[in-house]
PDB file of C-alpha atoms in Angstrom:
ATOM      1  CA  MET A   1      23.021 -23.893   6.958  1.00  0.00           C
ATOM      2  CA  LEU A   2      23.903 -20.887   4.808  1.00  0.00           C
ATOM      3  CA  ALA A   3      27.330 -22.444   4.252  1.00  0.00           C
ATOM      4  CA  ARG A   4      25.596 -25.037   2.055  1.00  0.00           C
ATOM      5  CA  PRO A   5      25.331 -23.606  -1.499  1.00  0.00           C
ATOM      6  CA  GLU A   6      21.844 -24.961  -2.217  1.00  0.00           C
ATOM      7  CA  ILE A   7      20.434 -23.438   0.978  1.00  0.00           C
ATOM      8  CA  ALA A   8      22.225 -20.130   0.444  1.00  0.00           C
ATOM      9  CA  ALA A   9      20.871 -19.966  -3.121  1.00  0.00           C
ATOM     10  CA  GLY A  10      17.344 -20.655  -1.895  1.00  0.00           C
ATOM     11  CA  VAL A  11      17.597 -17.939   0.759  1.00  0.00           C
ATOM     12  CA  ALA A  12      18.938 -15.471  -1.808  1.00  0.00           C
ATOM     13  CA  GLU A  13      16.056 -16.272  -4.162  1.00  0.00           C
ATOM     14  CA  VAL A  14      13.478 -15.695  -1.412  1.00  0.00           C
ATOM     15  CA  GLU A  15      15.113 -12.372  -0.528  1.00  0.00           C
ATOM     16  CA  VAL A  16      14.976 -11.241  -4.167  1.00  0.00           C
ATOM     17  CA  GLU A  17      11.296 -12.224  -4.395  1.00  0.00           C
ATOM     18  CA  ALA A  18      10.521 -10.376  -1.154  1.00  0.00           C
ATOM     19  CA  ARG A  19      12.214  -7.216  -2.443  1.00  0.00           C
ATOM     20  CA  GLU A  20      10.286  -7.505  -5.713  1.00  0.00           C
ATOM     21  CA  MET A  21       6.984  -7.834  -3.842  1.00  0.00           C
ATOM     22  CA  ASP A  22       7.838  -4.731  -1.793  1.00  0.00           C
ATOM     23  CA  ARG A  23       8.766  -2.785  -4.917  1.00  0.00           C
ATOM     24  CA  VAL A  24       5.540  -3.672  -6.701  1.00  0.00           C
ATOM     25  CA  TYR A  25       3.482  -2.691  -3.655  1.00  0.00           C
ATOM     26  CA  ALA A  26       5.152   0.699  -3.433  1.00  0.00           C
ATOM     27  CA  GLU A  27       4.695   1.278  -7.142  1.00  0.00           C
ATOM     28  CA  ASN A  28       1.003   0.498  -6.874  1.00  0.00           C
ATOM     29  CA  LEU A  29       0.392   3.212  -4.294  1.00  0.00           C
ATOM     30  CA  ALA A  30       2.392   5.696  -6.333  1.00  0.00           C
ATOM     31  CA  MET A  31       0.557   4.615  -9.502  1.00  0.00           C
ATOM     32  CA  ILE A  32      -2.770   5.300  -7.813  1.00  0.00           C
ATOM     33  CA  ARG A  33      -1.568   8.793  -6.915  1.00  0.00           C
ATOM     34  CA  ARG A  34      -0.209   9.408 -10.424  1.00  0.00           C
ATOM     35  CA  ALA A  35      -3.443   8.121 -11.986  1.00  0.00           C
ATOM     36  CA  SER A  36      -5.156  10.935 -10.096  1.00  0.00           C
ATOM     37  CA  ASP A  37      -2.652  13.420 -11.550  1.00  0.00           C
ATOM     38  CA  LEU A  38      -1.523  14.347  -8.048  1.00  0.00           C
ATOM     39  CA  THR A  39       1.929  15.024  -6.684  1.00  0.00           C
ATOM     40  CA  GLN A  40       3.137  13.808  -3.321  1.00  0.00           C
ATOM     41  CA  VAL A  41       2.896  17.405  -2.102  1.00  0.00           C
ATOM     42  CA  GLU A  42      -0.791  17.623  -3.106  1.00  0.00           C
ATOM     43  CA  VAL A  43      -1.626  14.322  -1.377  1.00  0.00           C
ATOM     44  CA  ALA A  44       0.315  15.472   1.686  1.00  0.00           C
ATOM     45  CA  GLU A  45      -1.742  18.677   1.837  1.00  0.00           C
ATOM     46  CA  LYS A  46      -4.980  16.680   1.732  1.00  0.00           C
ATOM     47  CA  LEU A  47      -3.716  14.412   4.505  1.00  0.00           C
ATOM     48  CA  GLY A  48      -2.408  17.320   6.573  1.00  0.00           C
ATOM     49  CA  VAL A  49       1.153  15.958   6.616  1.00  0.00           C
ATOM     50  CA  GLY A  50       4.460  16.749   4.949  1.00  0.00           C
ATOM     51  CA  GLN A  51       5.544  15.404   1.566  1.00  0.00           C
ATOM     52  CA  ALA A  52       8.139  13.165   3.227  1.00  0.00           C
ATOM     53  CA  VAL A  53       5.347  11.305   5.024  1.00  0.00           C
ATOM     54  CA  VAL A  54       3.650  10.507   1.701  1.00  0.00           C
ATOM     55  CA  SER A  55       6.956   9.352   0.273  1.00  0.00           C
ATOM     56  CA  ARG A  56       7.413   6.984   3.220  1.00  0.00           C
ATOM     57  CA  LEU A  57       3.838   5.700   2.901  1.00  0.00           C
ATOM     58  CA  GLU A  58       4.420   4.866  -0.747  1.00  0.00           C
ATOM     59  CA  ARG A  59       7.515   2.840   0.169  1.00  0.00           C
ATOM     60  CA  ARG A  60       6.118   1.000   3.201  1.00  0.00           C
ATOM     61  CA  ARG A  61       5.728  -2.748   3.221  1.00  0.00           C
ATOM     62  CA  ASP A  62       2.709  -2.603   5.506  1.00  0.00           C
ATOM     63  CA  MET A  63       0.389  -0.077   7.102  1.00  0.00           C
ATOM     64  CA  LEU A  64      -2.808   0.211   9.067  1.00  0.00           C
ATOM     65  CA  LEU A  65      -5.982  -0.191   7.041  1.00  0.00           C
ATOM     66  CA  SER A  66      -7.120   3.232   8.288  1.00  0.00           C
ATOM     67  CA  THR A  67      -3.919   4.786   6.923  1.00  0.00           C
ATOM     68  CA  LEU A  68      -4.418   3.059   3.583  1.00  0.00           C
ATOM     69  CA  ALA A  69      -8.031   4.256   3.452  1.00  0.00           C
ATOM     70  CA  ASP A  70      -7.002   7.838   4.236  1.00  0.00           C
ATOM     71  CA  TYR A  71      -4.279   7.728   1.567  1.00  0.00           C
ATOM     72  CA  LEU A  72      -6.702   6.374  -1.022  1.00  0.00           C
ATOM     73  CA  HIS A  73      -9.299   9.037  -0.188  1.00  0.00           C
ATOM     74  CA  ALA A  74      -6.602  11.717  -0.491  1.00  0.00           C
ATOM     75  CA  THR A  75      -5.890  10.479  -4.019  1.00  0.00           C
ATOM     76  CA  GLY A  76      -9.565  10.746  -4.906  1.00  0.00           C
ATOM     77  CA  ALA A  77     -10.620   7.129  -4.458  1.00  0.00           C
ATOM     78  CA  GLU A  78     -14.278   6.580  -3.641  1.00  0.00           C
ATOM     79  CA  HIS A  79     -15.383   3.644  -1.495  1.00  0.00           C
ATOM     80  CA  PRO A  80     -11.963   1.952  -1.344  1.00  0.00           C
ATOM     81  CA  ARG A  81     -12.111  -1.744  -0.643  1.00  0.00           C
ATOM     82  CA  ILE A  82     -10.004  -4.856  -0.648  1.00  0.00           C
ATOM     83  CA  VAL A  83     -11.269  -7.869  -2.563  1.00  0.00           C
ATOM     84  CA  ALA A  84     -10.239 -11.394  -1.626  1.00  0.00           C
ATOM     85  CA  VAL A  85     -11.261 -14.586  -3.371  1.00  0.00           C
ATOM     86  CA  LEU A  86     -12.343 -17.276  -0.915  1.00  0.00           C
ATOM     87  CA  ASN A  87     -13.513 -20.635  -2.199  1.00  0.00           C
ATOM     88  CA  GLY A  88     -14.120 -19.083  -5.612  1.00  0.00           C
ATOM     89  CA  MET A  89     -16.255 -16.268  -4.161  1.00  0.00           C
ATOM     90  CA  GLU A  90     -15.195 -12.618  -4.032  1.00  0.00           C
ATOM     91  CA  VAL A  91     -15.413 -11.118  -0.561  1.00  0.00           C
ATOM     92  CA  GLU A  92     -15.055  -7.336  -0.167  1.00  0.00           C
ATOM     93  CA  LEU A  93     -13.691  -5.482   2.823  1.00  0.00           C
ATOM     94  CA  ASP A  94     -14.850  -1.862   2.887  1.00  0.00           C
ATOM     95  CA  LEU A  95     -11.894   0.262   3.996  1.00  0.00           C
ATOM     96  CA  ASP A  96     -14.117   3.185   4.956  1.00  0.00           C
ATOM     97  CA  GLN A  97     -15.128   1.310   8.091  1.00  0.00           C
ATOM     98  CA  PHE A  98     -11.553   1.621   9.362  1.00  0.00           C
ATOM     99  CA  ARG A  99     -11.344   5.388   9.047  1.00  0.00           C
ATOM    100  CA  GLU A 100     -11.943   7.528  12.094  1.00  0.00           C
ATOM    101  CA  SER A 101     -15.170   9.494  11.874  1.00  0.00           C
ATOM    102  CA  ARG A 102     -14.506  12.917  10.419  1.00  0.00           C
ATOM    103  CA  SER A 103     -16.306  15.898  11.864  1.00  0.00           C
ATOM    104  CA  ALA A 104     -17.763  18.338   9.335  1.00  0.00           C
TER     105      ALA A 104
END
């Protein structure tokens, strides 16, 4: 199928779009951190991990909701949530519910 030019072009276009979506996602996590005036090292210290782990998190295409919630809290986010629009209505998913309980 890829020998056919129109199919190969379509596959190439999808691959470019997928890479663009990944790039935007990674930038958004890094933008959240930068908006908090934090470095990767500072976020890593709050998470109790090394800077390389934060770098990998910011480049990941997917992650557990608990990991996302922990990252957002480390950047200073309060009550992080995901909002989806379903049938014209906004539905919120509270990410705090996915974090493990923290002992004081």
